[in-house]
Amino acid sequence: MDKVKIGVIGGSGLYELIENPEYMVLKTPFGETPRIEVGHVKGRKVAFLPRHGKPGVKKKVGHAVPPFKINFKANVYGLRMLGVERIIATNACGSLNMKINPGDIVLPDQFIDFTKLRETTFFDGETAVSIWRDKPPIKTVAHVDFTDPYCPELRKLIFEACVSLGLKCHVQGTYVCTEGPRFETPAEIKMFRVLGGDVVGMTSIPEAVLARELTMCYASVSVSTNWAAGISKEKITHEEVVDLFSKRITQVREIIKRAILAIPKERRCRCKDALKGALPR
Ligand SMILES: [Zn+2]
């Protein structure tokens, strides 16, 4: 099979992204992936992975796995096995920044990790990890640089896609990732604001981290679906989040399509060199 160099990770509204998809479940050293769709987006080969899909199941399953149980390692590794070099992810988030209204699109450029129970590295010193097709797998410990946690090149392309569609988009934002599945308390949100957080969600970490460890580019199209707890007096409901996200999903799909078409063949960012200087000598 031809290499698939572009991957998209997201939820149910993106199932219609890929033209004439082939379906596959991949076995990785970390477990099975959910059903991945591989096909084309206007001539470019793309793989779509439903983040909350049930691992190992070759039929379409909706929001089956809660954030804290997602096998992020199998998901990200599976895409790399296909040859993916760049990942565009989508997710819903709550806003704690008065300038980011519900309905706005945010392209995070930084994150703060408040997850607790997740495995956030491929490099445990025990598992052989295959990153490059022309080199043997590596079994090591690594400390990867995260000065630019989200790929600047991909973020720029996504921003340009938003502008070309006339959509309001925040080109920067600090994404606070919580463990979930409960929403945050007002006290936690107050703390996140003091720390410099702009939006809060449950899925970007460790996805962004694992992608970088495998030298992939990763950027996220985050949709602000609600005010975080305490910012508004209203109670937060999952229903409201899903509702607003699905209202935006057609736009998100269009943004992703345009960004994919604009992706240049060669990567000019530093993501591909993520392991240079990160491995023990
Ligand atoms: Zn990059």
Coordinates of N, CA and C in Angstrom, one line a residue, residues 39-173:
G39 N -8.3 6.7 2.7 CA -8.8 7.1 1.4 C -8.2 8.4 0.9
H40 N -9.0 9.2 0.2 CA -8.5 10.4 -0.3 C -9.3 11.6 0.1
V41 N -8.6 12.8 0.2 CA -9.3 14.0 0.4 C -8.8 14.9 -0.8
K42 N -9.6 15.1 -1.8 CA -9.3 15.8 -3.0 C -7.9 15.4 -3.5
G43 N -7.7 14.1 -3.7 CA -6.5 13.7 -4.3 C -5.3 13.4 -3.4
R44 N -5.4 13.9 -2.1 CA -4.3 13.6 -1.2 C -4.7 12.4 -0.3
K45 N -3.8 11.5 -0.1 CA -4.1 10.3 0.7 C -4.1 10.6 2.2
V46 N -5.2 10.2 2.8 CA -5.4 10.6 4.2 C -5.9 9.5 5.0
A47 N -5.5 9.3 6.3 CA -6.1 8.4 7.2 C -6.9 9.1 8.3
F48 N -8.1 8.6 8.5 CA -8.9 9.2 9.6 C -9.1 8.2 10.7
L49 N -8.7 8.6 11.9 CA -8.9 7.7 13.1 C -9.8 8.4 14.1
P50 N -11.0 7.7 14.4 CA -11.9 8.2 15.3 C -11.4 7.9 16.8
R51 N -11.0 9.0 17.4 CA -10.4 8.9 18.7 C -11.1 8.1 19.8
H52 N -12.4 8.2 19.8 CA -13.2 7.5 20.8 C -13.7 6.1 20.3
G53 N -13.2 5.7 19.1 CA -13.7 4.4 18.6 C -13.2 3.2 19.4
K54 N -14.0 2.1 19.3 CA -13.6 0.9 20.1 C -12.4 0.2 19.4
P55 N -11.4 -0.1 20.2 CA -10.2 -0.7 19.6 C -10.6 -2.1 19.1
G56 N -10.0 -2.5 17.9 CA -10.1 -3.8 17.4 C -11.4 -4.1 16.7
V57 N -12.3 -3.1 16.6 CA -13.6 -3.4 16.0 C -13.6 -2.8 14.7
K58 N -13.9 -3.7 13.7 CA -13.9 -3.2 12.3 C -15.2 -2.5 11.8
K59 N -16.1 -2.3 12.6 CA -17.3 -1.5 12.2 C -17.4 -0.2 12.9
K60 N -18.2 0.7 12.4 CA -18.3 2.0 12.9 C -18.9 2.0 14.3
V61 N -18.1 2.5 15.3 CA -18.7 2.6 16.7 C -18.5 4.0 17.1
G62 N -19.6 4.6 17.7 CA -19.6 6.0 18.1 C -18.7 6.3 19.2
H63 N -19.1 7.2 20.1 CA -18.3 7.7 21.2 C -18.2 6.6 22.3
A64 N -17.4 5.5 22.0 CA -17.4 4.3 22.8 C -16.4 4.4 24.0
V65 N -15.3 5.1 23.9 CA -14.3 5.1 24.9 C -14.1 6.4 25.5
P66 N -14.2 6.5 26.9 CA -14.1 7.8 27.5 C -12.6 8.3 27.5
P67 N -12.4 9.6 27.6 CA -11.0 10.2 27.4 C -9.9 9.5 28.2
F68 N -10.2 9.2 29.4 CA -9.1 8.6 30.3 C -8.8 7.1 29.9
K69 N -9.7 6.5 29.1 CA -9.4 5.1 28.7 C -9.0 5.0 27.2
I70 N -8.8 6.1 26.5 CA -8.4 6.0 25.1 C -7.0 5.5 25.1
N71 N -6.8 4.5 24.2 CA -5.4 4.0 24.0 C -4.7 4.9 23.0
F72 N -4.2 6.0 23.5 CA -3.5 7.0 22.7 C -2.3 6.5 22.0
K73 N -1.6 5.6 22.7 CA -0.4 5.0 22.2 C -0.7 4.2 20.9
A74 N -1.7 3.3 21.0 CA -2.1 2.5 19.8 C -2.5 3.4 18.7
N75 N -3.3 4.4 19.0 CA -3.9 5.3 18.0 C -2.7 6.0 17.2
V76 N -1.8 6.7 18.0 CA -0.8 7.4 17.4 C 0.2 6.5 16.6
Y77 N 0.6 5.4 17.3 CA 1.5 4.5 16.7 C 0.9 3.9 15.4
G78 N -0.4 3.6 15.4 CA -1.0 3.0 14.3 C -0.9 3.9 13.1
L79 N -1.1 5.2 13.3 CA -1.0 6.2 12.2 C 0.4 6.2 11.7
R80 N 1.4 6.2 12.6 CA 2.8 6.2 12.2 C 3.1 4.9 11.3
M81 N 2.5 3.8 11.7 CA 2.7 2.5 11.0 C 2.3 2.7 9.5
L82 N 1.3 3.5 9.3 CA 0.8 3.7 7.9 C 1.7 4.7 7.2
G83 N 2.6 5.3 7.9 CA 3.5 6.3 7.2 C 3.2 7.7 7.5
V84 N 2.2 8.0 8.4 CA 1.8 9.3 8.7 C 2.9 10.2 9.2
E85 N 3.0 11.4 8.7 CA 4.1 12.3 9.1 C 3.4 13.6 9.8
R86 N 2.1 13.8 9.4 CA 1.5 15.0 10.0 C 0.1 14.6 10.5
I87 N -0.3 15.1 11.7 CA -1.6 14.8 12.2 C -2.4 16.1 12.5
I88 N -3.6 16.2 11.9 CA -4.5 17.3 12.3 C -5.5 16.7 13.2
A89 N -5.7 17.2 14.4 CA -6.6 16.6 15.4 C -7.7 17.7 15.6
T90 N -8.9 17.2 16.0 CA -10.0 18.1 16.4 C -10.4 17.7 17.8
N91 N -10.9 18.7 18.5 CA -11.5 18.4 19.8 C -12.4 19.5 20.3
A92 N -13.2 19.3 21.3 CA -14.0 20.3 21.9 C -13.3 20.8 23.2
C93 N -13.5 22.0 23.5 CA -12.8 22.5 24.7 C -13.7 23.6 25.4
G94 N -13.5 23.8 26.7 CA -14.2 24.9 27.4 C -13.3 26.1 27.4
S95 N -13.9 27.3 27.4 CA -13.1 28.5 27.4 C -13.0 29.1 28.8
L96 N -11.8 29.5 29.2 CA -11.6 30.3 30.4 C -11.1 31.6 30.1
N97 N -11.0 32.0 28.8 CA -10.5 33.3 28.4 C -11.7 34.1 27.8
M98 N -12.0 35.3 28.4 CA -13.2 36.0 28.0 C -13.2 36.4 26.5
K99 N -12.0 36.3 25.9 CA -11.9 36.7 24.4 C -12.3 35.5 23.5
I100 N -12.3 34.3 24.1 CA -12.7 33.1 23.3 C -14.1 32.7 23.6
N101 N -15.0 33.0 22.7 CA -16.4 32.8 23.0 C -16.8 31.3 22.6
P102 N -17.8 30.8 23.2 CA -18.3 29.5 22.7 C -18.6 29.6 21.2
G103 N -18.2 28.6 20.5 CA -18.3 28.6 19.0 C -17.1 29.0 18.3
D104 N -16.1 29.7 19.0 CA -14.9 30.1 18.3 C -14.0 28.9 18.1
I105 N -13.1 29.1 17.1 CA -12.1 28.0 16.8 C -10.8 28.5 17.4
V106 N -10.1 27.6 18.0 CA -8.8 27.9 18.7 C -7.7 27.0 18.1
L107 N -6.6 27.5 17.8 CA -5.4 26.6 17.4 C -4.4 26.7 18.5
P108 N -4.4 25.8 19.5 CA -3.5 25.9 20.6 C -2.1 25.9 20.1
D109 N -1.2 26.7 20.8 CA 0.2 26.7 20.5 C 1.0 26.2 21.8
Q110 N 0.3 26.1 22.9 CA 1.0 25.6 24.1 C 0.0 24.7 24.9
F111 N 0.5 23.9 25.7 CA -0.4 23.1 26.6 C 0.2 23.1 28.0
I112 N -0.7 22.8 29.0 CA -0.4 22.5 30.4 C -1.0 21.2 30.7
D113 N -0.2 20.2 31.2 CA -0.7 18.9 31.3 C -1.2 18.6 32.8
F114 N -2.5 18.5 32.9 CA -3.0 18.2 34.3 C -3.6 16.8 34.2
T115 N -3.2 15.9 33.3 CA -3.7 14.5 33.4 C -2.9 13.8 34.5
K116 N -3.5 12.7 34.9 CA -2.9 12.0 36.0 C -2.6 10.5 35.8
L117 N -3.4 9.9 34.9 CA -3.3 8.4 34.9 C -2.8 7.9 33.5
R118 N -2.4 8.8 32.6 CA -2.1 8.4 31.3 C -0.6 8.1 31.0
E119 N -0.4 7.2 30.1 CA 1.0 6.9 29.7 C 1.3 7.9 28.7
T120 N 2.4 8.7 28.9 CA 2.7 9.8 28.1 C 4.0 9.7 27.3
T121 N 4.5 8.5 27.2 CA 5.7 8.3 26.4 C 5.7 6.9 25.8
F122 N 6.4 6.8 24.6 CA 6.7 5.5 24.0 C 8.0 5.0 24.5
F123 N 8.8 5.9 25.1 CA 10.1 5.5 25.4 C 10.2 5.1 26.9
D124 N 9.8 3.8 27.2 CA 9.9 3.3 28.5 C 11.2 2.6 28.8
G125 N 12.0 2.5 27.8 CA 13.3 1.8 27.9 C 13.1 0.3 27.7
E126 N 11.9 -0.2 27.5 CA 11.7 -1.6 27.4 C 11.1 -2.0 26.0
T127 N 10.2 -1.1 25.5 CA 9.5 -1.5 24.3 C 10.2 -1.0 23.0
A128 N 10.4 -1.9 22.0 CA 11.0 -1.5 20.8 C 10.0 -0.7 20.0
V129 N 10.5 0.5 19.6 CA 9.6 1.5 18.9 C 10.1 1.7 17.5
S130 N 9.3 1.5 16.5 CA 9.7 1.6 15.1 C 9.2 3.0 14.6
I131 N 10.2 3.8 14.3 CA 9.8 5.2 13.9 C 10.1 5.5 12.5
W132 N 11.2 4.9 12.0 CA 11.6 5.2 10.6 C 11.6 3.9 9.8
R133 N 11.1 3.8 8.6 CA 11.1 2.6 7.8 C 12.4 2.1 7.5
D134 N 13.4 3.0 7.3 CA 14.7 2.6 6.9 C 15.7 2.4 8.0
K135 N 15.2 2.4 9.2 CA 16.1 2.2 10.4 C 15.5 1.2 11.3
P136 N 16.3 0.4 12.1 CA 15.8 -0.6 13.0 C 15.0 0.1 14.2
P137 N 14.1 -0.6 14.8 CA 13.4 0.0 16.0 C 14.3 0.3 17.1
I138 N 13.9 1.3 17.9 CA 14.8 1.7 19.0 C 14.1 1.4 20.3
K139 N 14.9 1.0 21.3 CA 14.4 0.7 22.7 C 15.2 1.6 23.6
T140 N 14.6 2.6 24.1 CA 15.4 3.7 24.7 C 14.6 4.5 25.7
V141 N 15.3 5.4 26.4 CA 14.7 6.5 27.1 C 14.9 7.7 26.4
A142 N 14.0 8.7 26.3 CA 14.2 9.9 25.6 C 13.6 11.1 26.3
H143 N 14.2 12.2 26.1 CA 13.7 13.5 26.7 C 13.5 14.4 25.6
V144 N 12.3 14.6 25.1 CA 12.0 15.3 23.8 C 11.7 16.8 24.2
D145 N 12.2 17.7 23.3 CA 12.0 19.1 23.5 C 10.5 19.5 23.2
F146 N 9.9 20.3 24.0 CA 8.5 20.7 23.7 C 8.4 22.3 23.7
T147 N 9.4 22.9 23.2 CA 9.3 24.4 23.0 C 8.1 24.8 22.2
D148 N 7.9 24.0 21.1 CA 6.8 24.3 20.2 C 5.9 23.0 20.2
P149 N 5.0 22.9 21.2 CA 4.3 21.6 21.4 C 3.4 21.3 20.2
Y150 N 2.9 22.3 19.5 CA 2.0 22.1 18.3 C 2.8 22.6 17.1
C151 N 2.8 21.8 16.0 CA 3.6 22.2 14.8 C 3.2 23.6 14.3
P152 N 4.2 24.5 14.3 CA 4.0 25.8 13.8 C 3.6 25.9 12.3
E153 N 4.2 25.0 11.5 CA 3.9 24.9 10.1 C 2.4 24.5 9.8
L154 N 2.0 23.5 10.5 CA 0.6 23.0 10.4 C -0.4 24.0 10.9
R155 N -0.1 24.7 12.0 CA -1.0 25.7 12.6 C -1.1 26.8 11.6
K156 N -0.1 27.2 11.0 CA -0.1 28.3 10.0 C -1.1 27.9 8.8
L157 N -0.9 26.7 8.3 CA -1.8 26.3 7.2 C -3.3 26.2 7.7
I158 N -3.5 25.8 8.9 CA -4.9 25.7 9.4 C -5.5 27.1 9.6
F159 N -4.6 28.0 10.1 CA -5.0 29.4 10.2 C -5.4 30.0 8.9
E160 N -4.6 29.8 7.9 CA -4.8 30.3 6.6 C -6.1 29.8 6.0
A161 N -6.4 28.5 6.3 CA -7.6 27.9 5.8 C -8.8 28.6 6.5
C162 N -8.7 28.9 7.8 CA -9.8 29.6 8.5 C -10.0 30.9 7.8
V163 N -9.0 31.7 7.6 CA -9.1 33.0 7.0 C -9.7 32.9 5.6
S164 N -9.3 31.9 4.8 CA -9.9 31.8 3.5 C -11.4 31.5 3.5
L165 N -11.8 30.9 4.6 CA -13.2 30.6 4.8 C -14.0 31.7 5.5
G166 N -13.3 32.8 5.9 CA -13.9 33.9 6.6 C -14.3 33.5 8.0
L167 N -13.6 32.6 8.7 CA -14.0 32.1 10.0 C -13.1 32.8 11.1
K168 N -13.8 33.1 12.2 CA -13.0 33.6 13.3 C -12.2 32.5 14.0
C169 N -10.9 32.8 14.1 CA -10.0 31.8 14.6 C -9.0 32.4 15.5
H170 N -8.7 31.8 16.7 CA -7.7 32.3 17.6 C -6.4 31.5 17.2
V171 N -5.4 32.2 16.8 CA -4.2 31.6 16.3 C -3.3 31.1 17.4
Q172 N -3.6 31.5 18.6 CA -2.8 31.0 19.8 C -3.7 30.6 20.9
G173 N -3.2 29.8 21.8 CA -4.0 29.5 23.0 C -3.3 28.4 23.8

